[in-house]
mmCIF file with all atom_site columns, C-alpha atoms in Angstrom:
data_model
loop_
_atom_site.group_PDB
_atom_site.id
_atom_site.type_symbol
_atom_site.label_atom_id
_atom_site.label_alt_id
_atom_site.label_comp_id
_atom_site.label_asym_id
_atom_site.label_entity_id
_atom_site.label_seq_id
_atom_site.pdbx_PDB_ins_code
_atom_site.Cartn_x
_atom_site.Cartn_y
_atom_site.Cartn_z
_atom_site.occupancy
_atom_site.B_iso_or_equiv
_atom_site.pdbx_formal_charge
_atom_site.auth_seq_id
_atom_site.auth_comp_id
_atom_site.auth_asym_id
_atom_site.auth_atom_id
_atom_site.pdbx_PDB_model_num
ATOM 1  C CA . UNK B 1 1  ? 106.190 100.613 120.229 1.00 54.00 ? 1  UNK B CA 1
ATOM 2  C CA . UNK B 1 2  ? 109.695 99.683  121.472 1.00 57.00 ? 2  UNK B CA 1
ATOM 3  C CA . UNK B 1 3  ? 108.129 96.608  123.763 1.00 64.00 ? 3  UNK B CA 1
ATOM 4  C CA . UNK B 1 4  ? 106.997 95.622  120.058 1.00 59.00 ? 4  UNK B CA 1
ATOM 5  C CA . UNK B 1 5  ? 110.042 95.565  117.868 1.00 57.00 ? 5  UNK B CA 1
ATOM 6  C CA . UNK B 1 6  ? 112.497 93.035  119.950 1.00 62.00 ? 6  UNK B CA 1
ATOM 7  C CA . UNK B 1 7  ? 109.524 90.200  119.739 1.00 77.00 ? 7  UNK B CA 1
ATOM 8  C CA . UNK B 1 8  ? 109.546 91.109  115.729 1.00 77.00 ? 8  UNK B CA 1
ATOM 9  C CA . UNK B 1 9  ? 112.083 89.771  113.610 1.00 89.00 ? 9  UNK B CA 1
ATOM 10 C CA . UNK B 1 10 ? 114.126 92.348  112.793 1.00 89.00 ? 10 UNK B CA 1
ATOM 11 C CA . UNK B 1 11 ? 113.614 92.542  108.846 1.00 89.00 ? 11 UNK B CA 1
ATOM 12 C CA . UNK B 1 12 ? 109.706 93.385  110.213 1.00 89.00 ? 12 UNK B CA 1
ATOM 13 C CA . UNK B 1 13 ? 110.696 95.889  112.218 1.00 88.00 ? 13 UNK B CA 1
ATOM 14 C CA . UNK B 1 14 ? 112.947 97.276  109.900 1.00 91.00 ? 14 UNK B CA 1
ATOM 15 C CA . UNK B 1 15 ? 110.500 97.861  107.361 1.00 88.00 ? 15 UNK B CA 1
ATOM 16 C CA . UNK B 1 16 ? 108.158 98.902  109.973 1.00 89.00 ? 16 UNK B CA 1
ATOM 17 C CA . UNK B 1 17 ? 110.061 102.031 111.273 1.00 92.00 ? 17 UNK B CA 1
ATOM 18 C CA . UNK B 1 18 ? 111.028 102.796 107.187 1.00 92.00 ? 18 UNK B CA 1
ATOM 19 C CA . UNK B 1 19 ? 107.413 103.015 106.909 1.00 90.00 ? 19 UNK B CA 1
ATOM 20 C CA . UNK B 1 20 ? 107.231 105.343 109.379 1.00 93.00 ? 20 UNK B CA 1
ATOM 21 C CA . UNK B 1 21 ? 110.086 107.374 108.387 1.00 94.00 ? 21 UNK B CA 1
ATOM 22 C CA . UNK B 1 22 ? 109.251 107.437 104.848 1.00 93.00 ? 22 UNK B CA 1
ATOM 23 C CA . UNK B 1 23 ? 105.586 108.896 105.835 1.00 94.00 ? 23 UNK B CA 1
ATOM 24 C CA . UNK B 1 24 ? 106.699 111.488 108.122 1.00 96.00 ? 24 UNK B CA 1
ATOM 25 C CA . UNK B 1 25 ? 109.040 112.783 105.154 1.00 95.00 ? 25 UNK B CA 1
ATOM 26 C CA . UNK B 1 26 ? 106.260 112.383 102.640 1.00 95.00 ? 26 UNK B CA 1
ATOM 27 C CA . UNK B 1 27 ? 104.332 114.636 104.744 1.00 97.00 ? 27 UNK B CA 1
ATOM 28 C CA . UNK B 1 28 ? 106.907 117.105 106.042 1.00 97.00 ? 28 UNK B CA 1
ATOM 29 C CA . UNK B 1 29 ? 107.865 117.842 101.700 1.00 97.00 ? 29 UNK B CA 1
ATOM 30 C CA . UNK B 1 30 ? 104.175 118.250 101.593 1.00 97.00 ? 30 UNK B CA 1
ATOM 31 C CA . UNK B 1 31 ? 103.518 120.160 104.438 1.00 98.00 ? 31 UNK B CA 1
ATOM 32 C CA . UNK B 1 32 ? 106.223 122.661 103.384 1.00 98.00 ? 32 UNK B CA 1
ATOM 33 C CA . UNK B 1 33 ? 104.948 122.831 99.941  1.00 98.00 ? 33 UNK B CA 1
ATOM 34 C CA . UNK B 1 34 ? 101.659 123.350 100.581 1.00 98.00 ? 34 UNK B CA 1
ATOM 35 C CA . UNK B 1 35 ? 101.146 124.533 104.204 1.00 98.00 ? 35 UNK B CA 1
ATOM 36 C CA . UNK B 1 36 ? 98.259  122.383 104.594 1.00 98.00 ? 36 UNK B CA 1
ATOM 37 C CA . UNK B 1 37 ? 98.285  120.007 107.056 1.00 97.00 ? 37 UNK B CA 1
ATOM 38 C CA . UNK B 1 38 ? 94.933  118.124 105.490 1.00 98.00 ? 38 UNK B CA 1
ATOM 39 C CA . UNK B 1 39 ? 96.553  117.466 102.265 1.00 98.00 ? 39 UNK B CA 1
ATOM 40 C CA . UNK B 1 40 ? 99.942  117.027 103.485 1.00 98.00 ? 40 UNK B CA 1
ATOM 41 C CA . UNK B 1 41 ? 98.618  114.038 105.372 1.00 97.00 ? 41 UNK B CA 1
ATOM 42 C CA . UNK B 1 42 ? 96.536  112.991 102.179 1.00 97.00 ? 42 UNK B CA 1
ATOM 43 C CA . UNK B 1 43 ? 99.619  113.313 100.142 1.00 96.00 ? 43 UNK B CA 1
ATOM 44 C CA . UNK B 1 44 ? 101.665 111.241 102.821 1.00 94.00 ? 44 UNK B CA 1
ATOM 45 C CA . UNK B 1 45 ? 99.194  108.058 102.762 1.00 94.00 ? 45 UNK B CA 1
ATOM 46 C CA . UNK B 1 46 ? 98.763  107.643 99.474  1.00 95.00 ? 46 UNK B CA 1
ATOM 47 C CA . UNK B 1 47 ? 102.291 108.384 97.890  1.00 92.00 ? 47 UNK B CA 1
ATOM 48 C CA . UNK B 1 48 ? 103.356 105.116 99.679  1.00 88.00 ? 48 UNK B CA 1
ATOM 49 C CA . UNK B 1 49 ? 100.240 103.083 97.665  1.00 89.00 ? 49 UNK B CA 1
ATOM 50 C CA . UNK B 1 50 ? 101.123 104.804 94.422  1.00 93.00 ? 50 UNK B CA 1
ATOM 51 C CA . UNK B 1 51 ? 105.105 104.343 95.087  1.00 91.00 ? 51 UNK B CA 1
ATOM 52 C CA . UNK B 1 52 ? 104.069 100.571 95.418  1.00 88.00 ? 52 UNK B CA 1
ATOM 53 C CA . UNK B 1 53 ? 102.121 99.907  92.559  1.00 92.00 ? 53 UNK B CA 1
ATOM 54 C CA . UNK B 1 54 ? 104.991 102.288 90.824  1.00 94.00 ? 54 UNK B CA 1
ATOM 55 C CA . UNK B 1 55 ? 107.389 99.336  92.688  1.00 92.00 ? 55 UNK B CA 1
ATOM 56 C CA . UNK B 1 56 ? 105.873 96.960  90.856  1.00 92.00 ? 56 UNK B CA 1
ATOM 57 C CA . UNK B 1 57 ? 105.647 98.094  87.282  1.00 93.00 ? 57 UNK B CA 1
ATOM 58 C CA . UNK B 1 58 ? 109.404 98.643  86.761  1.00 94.00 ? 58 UNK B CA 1
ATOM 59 C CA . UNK B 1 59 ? 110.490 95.509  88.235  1.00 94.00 ? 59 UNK B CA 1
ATOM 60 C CA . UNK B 1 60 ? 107.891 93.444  85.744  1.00 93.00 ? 60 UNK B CA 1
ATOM 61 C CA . UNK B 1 61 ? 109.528 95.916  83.339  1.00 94.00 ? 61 UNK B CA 1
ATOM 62 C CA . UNK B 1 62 ? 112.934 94.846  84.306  1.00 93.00 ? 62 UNK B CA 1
ATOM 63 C CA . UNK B 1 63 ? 112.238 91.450  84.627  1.00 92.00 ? 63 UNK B CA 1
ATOM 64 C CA . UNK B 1 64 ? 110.826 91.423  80.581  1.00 92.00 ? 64 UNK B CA 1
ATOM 65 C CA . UNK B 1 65 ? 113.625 93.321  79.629  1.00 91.00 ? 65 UNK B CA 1
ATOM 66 C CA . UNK B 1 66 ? 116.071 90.397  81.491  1.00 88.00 ? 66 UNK B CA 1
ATOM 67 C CA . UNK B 1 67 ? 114.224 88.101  79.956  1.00 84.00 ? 67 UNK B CA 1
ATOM 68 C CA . UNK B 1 68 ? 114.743 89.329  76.672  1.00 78.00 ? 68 UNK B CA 1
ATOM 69 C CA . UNK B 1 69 ? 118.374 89.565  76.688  1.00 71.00 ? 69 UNK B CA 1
ATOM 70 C CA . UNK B 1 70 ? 118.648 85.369  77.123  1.00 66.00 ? 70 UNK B CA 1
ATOM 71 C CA . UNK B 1 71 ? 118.806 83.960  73.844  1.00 56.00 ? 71 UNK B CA 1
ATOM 72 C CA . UNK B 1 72 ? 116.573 80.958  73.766  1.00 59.00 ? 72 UNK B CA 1
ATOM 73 C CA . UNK B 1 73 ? 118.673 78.536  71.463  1.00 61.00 ? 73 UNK B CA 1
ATOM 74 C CA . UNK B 1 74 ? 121.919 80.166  71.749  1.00 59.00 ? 74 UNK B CA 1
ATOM 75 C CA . UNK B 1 75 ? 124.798 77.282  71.411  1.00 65.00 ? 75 UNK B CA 1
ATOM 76 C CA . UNK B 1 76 ? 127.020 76.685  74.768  1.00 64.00 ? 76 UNK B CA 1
ATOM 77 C CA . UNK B 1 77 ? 129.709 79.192  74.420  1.00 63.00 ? 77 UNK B CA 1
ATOM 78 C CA . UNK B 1 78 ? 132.442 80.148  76.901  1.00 67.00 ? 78 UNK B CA 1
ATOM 79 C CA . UNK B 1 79 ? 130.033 83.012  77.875  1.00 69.00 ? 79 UNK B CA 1
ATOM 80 C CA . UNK B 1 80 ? 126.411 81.420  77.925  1.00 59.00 ? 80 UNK B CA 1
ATOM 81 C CA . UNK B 1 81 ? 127.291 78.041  79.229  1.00 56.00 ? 81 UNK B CA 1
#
């Protein structure tokens, strides 16, 4: 892996080794909580999918609620100009 991640930008290969990091502590909480390494592993692949789509919902959540606090036909004032 380390002849792969100087040819990657360095944004990709930051994300790359989070990924990795973030599984192997999704599946070490699991693992201790459960003491099953089958579901540990289960637990550690699809908490990232799940945290994703989770991801997703509250920014299109925050980005209604943003959207919300414009005022459409609010005058030019010192503060909304």
């Amino acid at each position: 892996m380390s002849s792969l991640l100087p040819r990657l930008p360095r944004a990709v290969a930051k994300t790359i080794t989070y990924s990795v990091m973030h599984l192997i502590v999704a599946v070490s909480v699991a693992y201790a909580l459960t003491g099953n390494l089958a579901i540990s592993l289960g637990i550690g692949l699809i908490e990232p999918a799940v945290q994703t789509v989770a991801y997703m919902l509250h920014e299109d959540v925050w980005r209604r609620a943003g959207s919300r606090d414009e005022a459409p036909n609010a005058e030019p004032g010192p503060y909304n100009a």
